[in-house]
Short mmCIF file of N, CA and C in Angstrom, two decimals:
data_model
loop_
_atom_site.label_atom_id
_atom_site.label_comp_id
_atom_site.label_asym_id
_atom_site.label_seq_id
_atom_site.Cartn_x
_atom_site.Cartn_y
_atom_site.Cartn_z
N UNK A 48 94.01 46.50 82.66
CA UNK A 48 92.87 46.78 83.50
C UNK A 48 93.37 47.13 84.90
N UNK A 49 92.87 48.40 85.45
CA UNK A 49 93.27 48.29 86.89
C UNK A 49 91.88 47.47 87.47
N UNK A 50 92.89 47.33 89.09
CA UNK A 50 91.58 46.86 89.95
C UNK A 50 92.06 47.81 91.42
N UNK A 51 90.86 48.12 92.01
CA UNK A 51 90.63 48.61 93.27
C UNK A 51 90.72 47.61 94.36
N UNK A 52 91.26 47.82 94.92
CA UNK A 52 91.71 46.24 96.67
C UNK A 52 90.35 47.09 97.61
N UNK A 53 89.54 46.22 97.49
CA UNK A 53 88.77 46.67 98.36
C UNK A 53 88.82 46.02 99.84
N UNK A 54 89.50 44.72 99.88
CA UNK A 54 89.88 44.08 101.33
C UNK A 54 90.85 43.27 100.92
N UNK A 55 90.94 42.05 102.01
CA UNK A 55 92.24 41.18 101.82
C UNK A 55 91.49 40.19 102.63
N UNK A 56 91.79 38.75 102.42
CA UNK A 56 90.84 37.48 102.73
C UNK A 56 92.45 36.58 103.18
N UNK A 57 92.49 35.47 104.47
CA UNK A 57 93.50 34.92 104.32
C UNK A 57 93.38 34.01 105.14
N UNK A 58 94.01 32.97 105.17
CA UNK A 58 94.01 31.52 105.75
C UNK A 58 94.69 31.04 106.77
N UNK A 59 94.67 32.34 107.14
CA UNK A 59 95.68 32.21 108.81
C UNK A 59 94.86 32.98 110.21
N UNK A 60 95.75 33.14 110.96
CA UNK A 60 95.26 33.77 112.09
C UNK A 60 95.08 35.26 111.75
N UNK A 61 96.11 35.75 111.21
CA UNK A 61 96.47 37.45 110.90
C UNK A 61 96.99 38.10 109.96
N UNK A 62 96.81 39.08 109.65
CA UNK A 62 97.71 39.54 108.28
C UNK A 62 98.85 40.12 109.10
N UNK A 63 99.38 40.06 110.13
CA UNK A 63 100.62 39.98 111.08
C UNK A 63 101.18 39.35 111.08
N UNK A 64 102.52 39.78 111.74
CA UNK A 64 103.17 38.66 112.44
C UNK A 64 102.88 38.60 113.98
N UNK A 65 103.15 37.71 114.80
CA UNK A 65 102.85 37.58 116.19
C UNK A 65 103.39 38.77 116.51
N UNK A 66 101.77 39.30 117.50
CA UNK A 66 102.21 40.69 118.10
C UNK A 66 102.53 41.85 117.39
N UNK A 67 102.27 41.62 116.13
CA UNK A 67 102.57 43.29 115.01
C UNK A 67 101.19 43.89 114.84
N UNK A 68 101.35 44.71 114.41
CA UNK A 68 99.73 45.81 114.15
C UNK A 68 99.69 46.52 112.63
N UNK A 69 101.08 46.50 112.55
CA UNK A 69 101.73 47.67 111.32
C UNK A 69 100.73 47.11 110.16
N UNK A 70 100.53 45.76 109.65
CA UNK A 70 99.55 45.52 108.53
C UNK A 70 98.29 45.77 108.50
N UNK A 71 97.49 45.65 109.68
CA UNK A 71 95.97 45.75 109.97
C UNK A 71 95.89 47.73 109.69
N UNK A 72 97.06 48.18 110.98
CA UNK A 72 96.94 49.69 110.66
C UNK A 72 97.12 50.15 109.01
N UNK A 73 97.96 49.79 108.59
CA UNK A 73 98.07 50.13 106.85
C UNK A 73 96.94 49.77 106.04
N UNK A 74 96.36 48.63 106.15
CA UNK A 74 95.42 48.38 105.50
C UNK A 74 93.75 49.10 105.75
N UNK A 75 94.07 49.28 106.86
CA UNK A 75 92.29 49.52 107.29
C UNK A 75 92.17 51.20 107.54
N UNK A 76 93.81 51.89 107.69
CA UNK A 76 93.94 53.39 107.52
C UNK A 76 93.49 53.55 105.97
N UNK A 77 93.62 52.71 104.98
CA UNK A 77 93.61 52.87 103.60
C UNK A 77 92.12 52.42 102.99
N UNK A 78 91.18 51.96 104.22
CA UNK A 78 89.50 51.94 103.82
C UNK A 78 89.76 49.89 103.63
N UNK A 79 90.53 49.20 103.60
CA UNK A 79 91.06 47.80 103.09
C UNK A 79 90.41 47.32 104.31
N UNK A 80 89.62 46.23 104.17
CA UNK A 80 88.43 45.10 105.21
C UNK A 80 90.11 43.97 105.21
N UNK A 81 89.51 43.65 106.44
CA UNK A 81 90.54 42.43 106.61
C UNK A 81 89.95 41.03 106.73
N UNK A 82 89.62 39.83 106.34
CA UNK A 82 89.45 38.68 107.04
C UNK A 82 90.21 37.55 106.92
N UNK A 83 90.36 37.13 108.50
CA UNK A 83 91.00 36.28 108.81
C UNK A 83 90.70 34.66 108.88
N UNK A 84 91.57 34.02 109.26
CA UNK A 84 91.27 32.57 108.82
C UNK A 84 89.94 31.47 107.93
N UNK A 85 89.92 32.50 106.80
CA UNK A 85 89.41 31.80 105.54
C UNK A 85 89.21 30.90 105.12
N UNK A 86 88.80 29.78 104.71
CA UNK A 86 89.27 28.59 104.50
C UNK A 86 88.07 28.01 103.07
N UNK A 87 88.87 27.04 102.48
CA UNK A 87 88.06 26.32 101.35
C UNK A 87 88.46 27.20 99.77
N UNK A 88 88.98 28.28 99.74
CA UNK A 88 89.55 28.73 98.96
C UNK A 88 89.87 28.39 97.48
N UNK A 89 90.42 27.06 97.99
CA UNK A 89 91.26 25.93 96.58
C UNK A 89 89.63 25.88 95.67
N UNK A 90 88.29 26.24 96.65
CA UNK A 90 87.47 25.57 95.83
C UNK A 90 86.75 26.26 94.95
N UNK A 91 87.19 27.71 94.62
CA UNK A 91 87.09 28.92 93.75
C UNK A 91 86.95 28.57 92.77
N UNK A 92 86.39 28.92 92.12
CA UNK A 92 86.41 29.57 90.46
C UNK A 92 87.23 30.51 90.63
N UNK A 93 87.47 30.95 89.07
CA UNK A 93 88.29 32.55 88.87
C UNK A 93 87.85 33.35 89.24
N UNK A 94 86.19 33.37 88.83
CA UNK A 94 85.27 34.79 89.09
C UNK A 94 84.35 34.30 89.98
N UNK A 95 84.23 35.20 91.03
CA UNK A 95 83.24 35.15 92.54
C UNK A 95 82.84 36.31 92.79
N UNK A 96 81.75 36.23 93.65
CA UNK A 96 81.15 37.40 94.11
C UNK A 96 81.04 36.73 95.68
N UNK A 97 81.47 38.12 96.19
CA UNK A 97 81.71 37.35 98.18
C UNK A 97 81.27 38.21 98.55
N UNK A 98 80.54 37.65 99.78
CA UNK A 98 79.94 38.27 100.71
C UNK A 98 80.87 38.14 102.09
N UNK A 99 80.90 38.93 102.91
CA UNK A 99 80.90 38.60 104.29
C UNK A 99 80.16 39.41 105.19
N UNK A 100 79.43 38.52 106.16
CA UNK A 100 77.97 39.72 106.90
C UNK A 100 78.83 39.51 108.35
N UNK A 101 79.49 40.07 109.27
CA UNK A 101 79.77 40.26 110.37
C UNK A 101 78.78 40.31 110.88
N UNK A 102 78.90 40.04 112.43
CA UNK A 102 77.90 39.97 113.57
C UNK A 102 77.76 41.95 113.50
N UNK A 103 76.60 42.29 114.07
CA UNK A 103 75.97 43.81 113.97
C UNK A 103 76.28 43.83 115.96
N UNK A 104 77.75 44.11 116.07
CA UNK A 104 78.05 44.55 117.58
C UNK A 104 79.25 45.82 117.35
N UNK A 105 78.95 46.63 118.08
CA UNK A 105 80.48 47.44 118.47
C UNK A 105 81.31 47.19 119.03
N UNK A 106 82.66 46.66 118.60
CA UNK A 106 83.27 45.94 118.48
C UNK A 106 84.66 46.31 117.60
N UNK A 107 86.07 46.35 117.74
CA UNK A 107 87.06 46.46 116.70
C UNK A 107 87.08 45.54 115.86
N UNK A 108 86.38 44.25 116.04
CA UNK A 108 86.45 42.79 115.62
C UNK A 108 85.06 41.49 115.42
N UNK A 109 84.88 40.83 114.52
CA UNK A 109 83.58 40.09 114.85
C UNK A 109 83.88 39.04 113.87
N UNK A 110 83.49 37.65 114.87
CA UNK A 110 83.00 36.55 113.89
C UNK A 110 82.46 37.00 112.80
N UNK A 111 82.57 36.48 111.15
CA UNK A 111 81.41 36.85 110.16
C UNK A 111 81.54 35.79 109.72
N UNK A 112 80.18 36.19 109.05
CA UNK A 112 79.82 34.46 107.78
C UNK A 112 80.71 35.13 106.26
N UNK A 113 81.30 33.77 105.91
CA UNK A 113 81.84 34.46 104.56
C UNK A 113 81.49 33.60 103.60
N UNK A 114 80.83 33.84 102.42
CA UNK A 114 80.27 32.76 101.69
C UNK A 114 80.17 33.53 99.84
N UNK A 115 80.53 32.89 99.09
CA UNK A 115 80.95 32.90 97.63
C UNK A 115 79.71 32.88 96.85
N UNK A 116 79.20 33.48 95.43
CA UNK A 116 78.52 33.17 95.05
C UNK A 116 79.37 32.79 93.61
N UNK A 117 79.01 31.42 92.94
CA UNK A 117 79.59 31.07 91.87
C UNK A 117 79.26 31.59 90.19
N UNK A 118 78.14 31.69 90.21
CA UNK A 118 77.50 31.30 89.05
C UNK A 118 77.36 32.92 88.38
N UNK A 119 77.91 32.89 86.92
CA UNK A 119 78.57 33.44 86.55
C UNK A 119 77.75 34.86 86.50
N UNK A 120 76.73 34.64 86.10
CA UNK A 120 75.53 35.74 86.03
C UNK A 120 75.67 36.93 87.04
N UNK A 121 75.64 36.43 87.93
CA UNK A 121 75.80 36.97 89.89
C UNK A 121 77.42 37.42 89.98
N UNK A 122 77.66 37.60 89.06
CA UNK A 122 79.39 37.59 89.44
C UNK A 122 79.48 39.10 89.49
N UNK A 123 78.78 40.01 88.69
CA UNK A 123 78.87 41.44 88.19
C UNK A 123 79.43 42.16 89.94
N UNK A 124 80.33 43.32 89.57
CA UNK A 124 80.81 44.25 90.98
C UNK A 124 79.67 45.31 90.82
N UNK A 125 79.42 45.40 92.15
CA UNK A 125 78.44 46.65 92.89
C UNK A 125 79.41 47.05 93.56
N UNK A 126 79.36 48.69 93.46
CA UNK A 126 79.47 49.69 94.95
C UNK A 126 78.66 50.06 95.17
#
């Protein structure tokens, strides 16, 4: 089965290293959402359906809510 990377989710400050850009530019030149410091993760199921709604500002950057839906029904991918 392939799969399409539609973003990248992670439990740190950055998909950097201190002071690099080179990952954010690669990823987000390539259409790839980034979010940063994630957390609760361990408490996944296999199959999820995620949301994340960013604040509606112009902006390179924004707080968002990021929140999982479990249940298996709700799991199906939309574009």
């Amino acid at each position: 089965m392939e799969h399409e990377v539609l973003g990248v989710c992670i439990d740190g400050p950055s998909v950097d290293s201190p002071g690099g850009t080179d990952i954010h530019r690669l990823l987000l030149k390539n259409g790839i959402w980034i979010v940063e410091n994630i957390t609760n993760t361990d408490l996944l199921p296999p199959k999820f359906r995620l949301f994340v709604v960013p604040l509606s500002v112009r902006a390179e950057a924004s707080p968002a809510r990021v929140f999982a839906v479990t249940d298996p029904e709700m799991c199906v991918r939309y574009r």
